[in-house]
C-alpha cells in the first residue's frame, strides 16, 4: 500500500469516526428553568419496531399514537413511503399528520427545544444523518427522554425501543440533518414553550389543506394563549369570512387592528368585509392605511387588488356604515 | 364560422379562469400572513399548479401507487409542493437504520485501506 493512500486513510479514518462523535452543537445543558426536570423518560410512548426502510412510518405512527390517535406503521406506508427512495420525505410526514387532524409543529433548532417538549410529556420526531459521504444514513427516530447527569438522549429508533445515545453524538447527527424536529399535537394542544408564529403557521397549514375545523380549534387556542397577539385574531377572522360570517369576521379583524394598528393584512381583510357590506368609504380608508403599511412588501399585491375593487365600487355607502 | 366559435369559447374560458384569481388575491390568507416575511412569497397560481403537476409525476416515478398520489398531494401546502418539485429524488429520505450502514461503511473503509478499492477519492 503506497504512502499517499496510507496517509489518506490515517487522516480520514479518525476524522470519519470523530464525525460520528464530535459535538458540533452543544452538550445537553442543565435546564435554565426550575420547572424543567434534569431527567425525563416517556416510557409509556408506544413502540413500533421499524420494518425494512420504513423508519418514517414507524416514527410517525409512534408520535401519532402518543397524541391519542392509534395508528400502525402499515397504515402510513401508502401516505409517506417512496419505494424508489427507500424512505420518506419530511414534508410528507407533515402532510400525513395533517390528514389525521394533527398539527405538526416544527421546533426551533435547539436542543433546549427538544428538552422543552419532553418536559411537557410530548415525544419528539427527529431526522438524523447517521452516516457520511456516499451513505448519508438519513433516519427518523423518536426522542422519548434525556438525562442531563449522564448526558444521554433516549430514543425509539429502528428496532431499538430504548436506544441510549450520548448527547454529543445525538446532537451531531441531528445537526447534520439541519436540526429538523417536530411534535404532533391535537388541535388546541400547546407544545412545550410555545411560539406564537410557529403555532399559527402550523395551524394555517391545516387550514390551507382544508382541515378547517381542526385549524379553527387551534386558532382559538392560540388566541387564548397569546391574548395580545394580532395574528390569531386575523386567523379567526379569515375562518369566519370563509364561512360567510361577515359580522364575526369584522369583529376579529377590528380586534387584530386594535392589538396591532400596523397589521396590514387585518386592515386589508377588514376593507374586504366593509366592501361586501357596501361601506365603500370606510373600506377606502382601510385600504389606504393598508397600502401605506404594506409598502412594496409581499402583501402589496393583495392590498392593491382590494383597493382597485374599492375604487371600482363608486362612492355611496349603505345604511349603518361606520364613518371612514 | 367554427373557428370563430372555438376562439370565442376559448376566450370566455380564459376570462372565467381569470376572475377567481382576482377575487382570491384580495383577501390575505393566514398562511401568507404568518409565513416568514423574509421569504419571497411567489404566489403565482400558475407556478403552484406547475409544482403540483411535477410532484405528481415524480411520485409516480418513485413508485407511489396512483390511487395514493392525489391524497398525498392534497395534504401538502403550496410552499411544500414547490420545495418538493424537482427535488424528490435528492432530498433526505429517512429510511435506513445505522447498523446496516455502519457495517457497509466499515467494510469499505477496510478495503480502501488495503488498497483493494479506491472509493474515497472524493473525501478532502
Coordinates of C-alpha atoms in Angstrom, one line a residue:
Chain A
X1 CA 0.0 0.0 0.0
X2 CA 1.6 3.3 -1.0
X3 CA 2.4 6.2 1.3
X4 CA -0.3 8.5 -0.1
X5 CA -3.0 6.0 0.4
X6 CA -1.8 5.2 3.9
X7 CA -1.8 8.9 4.8
X8 CA -5.3 9.3 3.3
X9 CA -6.7 6.6 5.4
X10 CA -4.8 7.5 8.5
X11 CA -6.2 11.0 8.3
X12 CA -9.7 10.2 7.0
X13 CA -10.4 7.3 9.3
X14 CA -10.1 9.2 12.6
X15 CA -12.0 12.2 11.1
X16 CA -14.8 9.9 9.9
X17 CA -15.0 8.2 13.3
X18 CA -14.8 11.5 15.0
X19 CA -17.6 12.9 12.8
X20 CA -19.9 10.5 14.5
X21 CA -18.8 11.6 17.9
X22 CA -18.0 15.3 17.5
X23 CA -20.1 17.7 19.5
X24 CA -20.7 20.2 16.7
X25 CA -23.6 21.7 18.7
X26 CA -23.5 21.9 22.4
X27 CA -23.9 19.2 25.0
X28 CA -27.2 18.8 26.9
X29 CA -27.3 21.9 29.1
X30 CA -28.7 21.9 32.5
X31 CA -32.2 23.4 32.2
X32 CA -32.2 27.1 32.9
X33 CA -35.8 27.0 34.2
X34 CA -36.7 25.4 37.5
X35 CA -39.8 23.6 36.2
X36 CA -37.8 21.6 33.6
X37 CA -36.5 18.4 35.1
X38 CA -33.0 17.2 34.7
X39 CA -34.2 13.8 33.6
X40 CA -37.3 12.7 31.5
X41 CA -38.3 9.2 30.3
X42 CA -41.6 9.0 28.4
X43 CA -41.6 5.2 28.8
X44 CA -45.3 5.0 28.0
X45 CA -44.7 6.1 24.4
X46 CA -45.8 3.4 22.0
X47 CA -43.1 1.4 20.2
X48 CA -43.3 0.2 16.6
X49 CA -40.2 -1.6 15.5
X50 CA -39.1 -0.5 12.1
X51 CA -39.5 -2.8 9.1
X52 CA -37.1 -2.6 6.1
X53 CA -36.5 1.1 5.3
X54 CA -39.7 2.3 6.9
X55 CA -38.5 4.3 9.8
X56 CA -40.7 7.1 8.6
X57 CA -43.9 5.2 9.1
X58 CA -42.7 3.8 12.4
X59 CA -41.6 7.1 13.8
X60 CA -44.7 8.8 12.7
X61 CA -47.0 6.1 14.0
X62 CA -45.2 6.4 17.3
X63 CA -45.9 10.1 17.7
X64 CA -49.4 10.0 16.3
X65 CA -50.3 7.2 18.7
X66 CA -48.8 9.1 21.5
X67 CA -51.1 12.0 20.6
X68 CA -54.1 9.9 21.1
X69 CA -54.6 8.6 17.5
X70 CA -53.9 4.9 17.4
X71 CA -52.3 4.1 14.0
X72 CA -50.0 1.4 12.7
X73 CA -46.9 2.0 10.5
X74 CA -48.6 -0.1 7.8
X75 CA -51.4 2.5 7.7
X76 CA -48.9 5.2 7.0
X77 CA -46.8 3.5 4.4
X78 CA -49.1 4.5 1.5
X79 CA -49.0 8.1 2.8
X80 CA -45.3 8.7 3.3
X81 CA -43.1 6.0 1.8
X82 CA -41.4 6.4 -1.5
X83 CA -40.4 2.9 -2.8
X84 CA -37.7 4.1 -5.2
X85 CA -36.1 6.3 -2.5
X86 CA -36.4 3.5 0.1
X87 CA -37.5 6.2 2.6
X88 CA -39.8 9.0 3.4
X89 CA -39.5 12.8 2.9
X90 CA -40.0 15.3 5.7
X91 CA -42.9 17.3 4.1
X92 CA -44.8 14.1 3.6
X93 CA -44.6 13.3 7.3
X94 CA -46.2 16.7 8.0
X95 CA -48.9 16.1 5.4
X96 CA -49.8 12.7 6.8
X97 CA -50.1 14.2 10.3
X98 CA -52.4 16.9 8.9
X99 CA -54.6 14.4 7.1
X100 CA -55.4 13.0 10.5
X101 CA -56.2 16.4 12.1
X102 CA -53.0 16.6 13.9
X103 CA -51.0 19.8 14.0
X104 CA -47.3 19.1 13.1
X105 CA -45.3 21.8 14.9
X106 CA -41.7 22.3 13.8
X107 CA -39.3 23.0 16.7
X108 CA -36.8 25.8 16.9
X109 CA -33.4 24.2 16.0
X110 CA -32.0 24.0 19.6
X111 CA -31.5 21.1 22.0
X112 CA -33.4 23.1 24.6
X113 CA -36.5 23.0 22.3
X114 CA -36.3 19.2 22.3
X115 CA -36.0 19.2 26.1
X116 CA -39.0 21.5 26.4
X117 CA -41.2 19.1 24.6
X118 CA -40.1 16.1 26.5
X119 CA -40.5 18.0 29.8
X120 CA -44.1 18.7 28.6
X121 CA -44.6 15.0 28.1
X122 CA -44.5 15.1 24.3
X123 CA -42.2 12.8 22.3
X124 CA -40.2 14.4 19.5
X125 CA -39.7 13.0 16.0
X126 CA -36.3 13.9 14.6
X127 CA -34.3 13.4 11.4
X128 CA -30.8 12.2 11.8
X129 CA -27.9 11.8 9.5
X130 CA -26.2 8.7 10.8
X131 CA -23.7 8.1 8.0
X132 CA -21.4 10.1 5.9
X133 CA -20.3 10.6 2.3
X134 CA -22.0 8.3 -0.2
X135 CA -24.0 6.7 2.6
X136 CA -25.7 9.6 4.4
X137 CA -27.8 7.3 6.6
X138 CA -30.9 9.5 6.8
X139 CA -33.0 8.2 9.6
X140 CA -36.1 9.1 11.6
X141 CA -36.3 8.4 15.3
X142 CA -38.4 9.4 18.2
X143 CA -36.8 11.0 21.2
X144 CA -38.5 9.9 24.4
X145 CA -36.2 11.1 27.1
X146 CA -33.0 12.7 28.2
X147 CA -30.7 12.7 31.3
X148 CA -28.6 15.8 32.0
X149 CA -26.4 14.0 34.6
X150 CA -25.4 11.2 32.2
X151 CA -25.5 13.3 29.1
X152 CA -27.7 11.0 27.1
X153 CA -30.8 11.2 24.9
X154 CA -33.2 8.2 24.9
X155 CA -34.7 7.2 21.6
X156 CA -37.1 4.8 20.0
X157 CA -35.0 4.1 16.9
X158 CA -35.3 1.4 14.3
X159 CA -35.7 -1.9 16.1
X160 CA -34.4 -0.5 19.4
X161 CA -37.2 0.5 21.9
X162 CA -34.7 2.3 24.2
X163 CA -31.6 3.4 22.4
X164 CA -29.3 5.5 24.6
X165 CA -27.3 7.9 22.6
X166 CA -24.7 10.2 24.0
X167 CA -25.9 13.8 23.8
X168 CA -22.8 14.8 21.9
X169 CA -23.4 12.1 19.2
X170 CA -27.1 12.7 19.0
X171 CA -26.7 16.4 18.6
X172 CA -24.0 15.8 15.9
X173 CA -26.3 13.5 13.9
X174 CA -29.2 15.9 14.4
X175 CA -27.1 18.9 13.5
X176 CA -26.1 17.2 10.2
X177 CA -29.8 16.8 9.4
X178 CA -30.2 20.6 9.8
X179 CA -31.8 20.2 13.2
X180 CA -35.2 19.1 12.0
X181 CA -37.5 18.1 14.8
X182 CA -41.3 18.1 15.1
X183 CA -44.0 17.2 17.6
X184 CA -47.6 16.4 16.5
X185 CA -50.3 18.0 18.5
X186 CA -54.0 17.6 18.9
X187 CA -55.7 20.8 17.7
X188 CA -55.8 23.1 20.7
X189 CA -52.9 21.4 22.4
X190 CA -49.9 23.6 23.1
X191 CA -46.3 22.4 22.6
X192 CA -43.7 22.9 25.3
X193 CA -42.5 26.5 25.3
X194 CA -44.9 27.5 22.5
X195 CA -44.0 30.2 19.9
X196 CA -47.0 32.1 18.5
X197 CA -45.7 32.5 15.0
X198 CA -44.7 28.8 14.6
X199 CA -48.0 27.7 16.1
X200 CA -50.3 29.9 13.9
X201 CA -48.3 29.0 10.8
X202 CA -48.7 25.3 11.6
X203 CA -52.4 25.8 12.1
X204 CA -52.6 27.8 8.9
X205 CA -51.1 24.9 7.0
X206 CA -54.0 22.7 8.3
X207 CA -56.5 25.3 7.0
X208 CA -54.7 25.6 3.7
X209 CA -55.3 21.9 3.0
X210 CA -59.0 22.1 4.1
X211 CA -58.9 20.8 7.7
X212 CA -60.8 23.9 8.8
X213 CA -62.4 22.6 11.9
X214 CA -59.0 21.5 13.3
X215 CA -57.5 24.8 12.3
X216 CA -60.3 26.8 13.9
X217 CA -59.7 25.0 17.2
X218 CA -56.0 25.6 17.0
X219 CA -56.5 29.3 16.2
X220 CA -58.9 29.7 19.2
X221 CA -56.3 28.1 21.4
X222 CA -53.7 30.5 20.0
X223 CA -55.9 33.5 20.7
X224 CA -56.3 32.3 24.3
X225 CA -52.6 31.5 24.8
X226 CA -51.5 34.8 23.3
X227 CA -54.3 37.3 24.0
X228 CA -52.2 40.3 23.0
X229 CA -51.2 38.9 19.6
X230 CA -52.9 40.1 16.5
X231 CA -52.2 37.1 14.3
X232 CA -54.6 34.6 15.9
X233 CA -57.3 37.2 15.6
X234 CA -56.6 37.6 11.9
X235 CA -56.7 33.9 11.5
X236 CA -60.1 33.7 13.3
X237 CA -61.4 36.5 11.1
X238 CA -60.3 34.6 8.0
X239 CA -62.1 31.5 9.1
X240 CA -65.3 33.4 9.8
X241 CA -65.0 35.1 6.4
X242 CA -64.6 31.8 4.6
X243 CA -67.8 30.5 6.1
X244 CA -69.6 33.8 5.1
X245 CA -70.0 35.2 8.6
X246 CA -69.1 38.8 7.9
X247 CA -70.1 40.1 11.3
X248 CA -67.9 37.8 13.1
X249 CA -65.0 38.4 10.7
X250 CA -65.3 42.1 11.2
X251 CA -65.1 41.7 15.0
X252 CA -62.0 39.6 14.7
X253 CA -60.2 41.9 12.2
X254 CA -61.0 45.0 14.3
X255 CA -59.7 43.2 17.4
X256 CA -56.5 42.4 15.4
X257 CA -56.1 46.0 14.4
X258 CA -56.7 47.2 18.0
X259 CA -53.9 44.8 19.1
X260 CA -51.6 45.9 16.2
X261 CA -52.5 49.0 14.3
X262 CA -49.7 48.2 11.9
X263 CA -51.3 44.9 10.8
X264 CA -51.7 45.4 7.0
X265 CA -53.3 42.1 6.5
X266 CA -56.1 42.7 9.0
X267 CA -56.8 46.1 7.5
X268 CA -56.9 44.7 4.0
X269 CA -59.3 42.0 5.0
X270 CA -61.4 44.4 7.0
X271 CA -61.7 46.5 3.9
X272 CA -62.9 43.4 2.1
X273 CA -65.6 42.9 4.7
X274 CA -66.6 46.5 4.6
X275 CA -66.8 46.4 0.8
X276 CA -69.1 43.4 1.0
X277 CA -71.3 45.3 3.5
X278 CA -71.5 48.2 1.0
X279 CA -69.5 50.5 3.2
X280 CA -67.3 51.9 0.5
X281 CA -65.9 55.0 2.3
X282 CA -64.8 53.0 5.3
X283 CA -63.3 50.3 3.1
X284 CA -61.4 53.0 1.2
X285 CA -59.7 54.4 4.3
X286 CA -58.7 50.9 5.4
X287 CA -57.1 50.2 2.0
X288 CA -55.3 53.5 2.1
X289 CA -53.8 52.7 5.5
X290 CA -53.1 49.1 4.5
X291 CA -51.3 50.2 1.3
X292 CA -49.1 52.5 3.3
X293 CA -48.3 49.7 5.7
X294 CA -47.7 47.1 3.0
X295 CA -45.3 49.4 1.1
X296 CA -43.6 47.3 -1.6
X297 CA -43.6 44.1 0.6
X298 CA -45.2 40.7 -0.1
X299 CA -48.7 41.9 0.9
X300 CA -48.7 44.9 -1.5
X301 CA -50.2 43.0 -4.4
X302 CA -53.2 41.8 -2.5
X303 CA -53.8 45.3 -1.0
X304 CA -53.6 46.9 -4.4
X305 CA -56.2 44.4 -5.6
X306 CA -58.6 45.3 -2.8
X307 CA -58.0 49.0 -3.3
X308 CA -58.8 48.6 -7.0
X309 CA -62.1 46.9 -6.3
X310 CA -63.0 49.5 -3.7
X311 CA -62.3 52.3 -6.3
X312 CA -64.5 50.5 -8.8
X313 CA -67.4 50.4 -6.3
X314 CA -68.5 54.0 -6.6
X315 CA -68.9 56.4 -3.7
X316 CA -72.2 55.7 -1.9
X317 CA -72.4 53.9 1.4
X318 CA -75.2 51.6 2.6
X319 CA -77.1 52.4 5.7
X320 CA -75.4 51.8 9.0
X321 CA -71.9 52.0 7.8
X322 CA -69.1 53.2 10.1
X323 CA -67.6 56.6 9.4
X324 CA -64.4 56.4 7.3
Chain B
X1 CA -67.6 30.0 -38.6
X2 CA -66.5 27.1 -36.5
X3 CA -63.1 28.6 -36.0
X4 CA -64.7 31.9 -34.7
X5 CA -66.8 29.8 -32.3
X6 CA -63.8 28.0 -31.0
X7 CA -61.9 31.2 -30.4
X8 CA -65.0 32.7 -28.7
X9 CA -65.4 29.7 -26.4
X10 CA -61.7 29.7 -25.6
X11 CA -61.7 33.4 -24.8
X12 CA -64.7 33.0 -22.4
X13 CA -63.0 30.1 -20.8
X14 CA -59.8 32.1 -20.2
X15 CA -61.7 35.0 -18.9
X16 CA -63.6 32.8 -16.5
X17 CA -60.3 31.3 -15.4
X18 CA -59.2 34.9 -14.7
X19 CA -61.9 36.1 -12.4
X20 CA -61.4 33.8 -9.4
X21 CA -57.8 34.7 -9.3
X22 CA -58.7 38.3 -8.7
X23 CA -61.3 37.5 -6.0
X24 CA -58.9 35.2 -4.1
X25 CA -56.0 37.6 -4.2
X26 CA -57.7 40.4 -2.4
X27 CA -58.1 38.5 1.0
X28 CA -54.8 37.9 2.7
X29 CA -54.8 34.3 4.0
X30 CA -53.4 33.3 7.3
X31 CA -50.6 31.2 5.9
X32 CA -49.5 34.1 3.8
X33 CA -49.6 36.5 6.8
X34 CA -48.0 34.0 9.2
X35 CA -45.2 33.0 6.9
X36 CA -41.7 34.3 7.4
X37 CA -41.8 37.8 5.9
X38 CA -38.2 37.3 4.9
X39 CA -39.2 34.7 2.4
X40 CA -40.1 36.0 -1.0
X41 CA -43.6 34.6 -1.4
X42 CA -44.2 33.7 -5.0
X43 CA -47.9 33.3 -5.0
X44 CA -48.3 32.8 -8.7
X45 CA -51.2 30.3 -9.2
X46 CA -49.6 29.1 -12.4
X47 CA -46.4 28.3 -10.5
X48 CA -48.3 26.4 -7.9
X49 CA -50.1 24.4 -10.5
X50 CA -46.9 23.5 -12.2
X51 CA -45.3 22.4 -9.0
X52 CA -48.3 20.3 -8.2
X53 CA -48.1 18.6 -11.6
X54 CA -44.4 18.0 -11.2
X55 CA -44.7 16.4 -7.8
X56 CA -47.5 14.2 -9.2
X57 CA -45.1 12.9 -11.9
X58 CA -42.3 12.4 -9.5
X59 CA -44.4 10.5 -7.0
X60 CA -45.5 8.1 -9.8
X61 CA -41.9 7.8 -11.0
X62 CA -40.7 7.0 -7.5
X63 CA -43.2 4.2 -7.1
X64 CA -46.2 5.6 -5.3
X65 CA -49.4 3.8 -6.2
X66 CA -51.6 6.0 -8.5
X67 CA -54.5 5.7 -6.1
X68 CA -52.5 7.2 -3.3
X69 CA -50.9 10.1 -5.2
X70 CA -53.8 12.6 -5.2
X71 CA -54.4 12.3 -1.5
X72 CA -50.7 12.7 -0.7
X73 CA -50.5 15.9 -2.8
X74 CA -53.8 17.3 -1.4
X75 CA -52.3 17.3 2.1
X76 CA -49.2 19.4 1.1
X77 CA -49.2 23.2 1.2
X78 CA -48.2 25.1 -2.0
X79 CA -44.9 26.0 -0.4
X80 CA -44.1 22.4 0.3
X81 CA -45.1 21.4 -3.3
X82 CA -42.7 24.0 -4.6
X83 CA -39.9 22.6 -2.3
X84 CA -40.6 19.1 -3.5
X85 CA -40.9 19.8 -7.2
X86 CA -37.7 18.8 -8.8
X87 CA -36.1 17.7 -5.5
X88 CA -37.9 14.5 -4.6
X89 CA -35.0 12.4 -5.9
X90 CA -32.4 14.2 -3.9
X91 CA -33.9 15.4 -0.6
X92 CA -33.1 13.4 2.5
X93 CA -35.3 10.3 2.6
X94 CA -35.2 8.8 6.1
X95 CA -35.2 5.1 5.8
X96 CA -32.2 3.1 7.0
X97 CA -31.1 2.4 10.5
X98 CA -27.4 2.8 11.3
X99 CA -26.4 -0.8 11.8
X100 CA -26.6 -1.7 8.1
X101 CA -24.9 1.5 7.0
X102 CA -22.2 1.2 9.6
X103 CA -21.1 -2.3 8.6
X104 CA -21.0 -1.5 4.9
X105 CA -19.1 1.7 5.6
X106 CA -16.5 -0.1 7.8
X107 CA -16.0 -2.8 5.3
X108 CA -15.4 -0.3 2.5
X109 CA -13.0 1.7 4.7
X110 CA -11.0 -1.5 5.3
X111 CA -11.0 -2.4 1.7
X112 CA -9.8 1.1 0.9
X113 CA -7.1 0.8 3.5
X114 CA -5.7 -2.4 2.0
X115 CA -5.8 -0.9 -1.5
X116 CA -8.5 -3.2 -2.9
X117 CA -10.8 -0.3 -3.9
X118 CA -10.5 3.4 -4.3
X119 CA -13.9 4.7 -3.3
X120 CA -13.0 7.6 -1.1
X121 CA -11.2 9.8 -3.5
X122 CA -14.0 12.3 -3.1
X123 CA -13.1 12.9 0.5
X124 CA -10.9 16.0 1.1

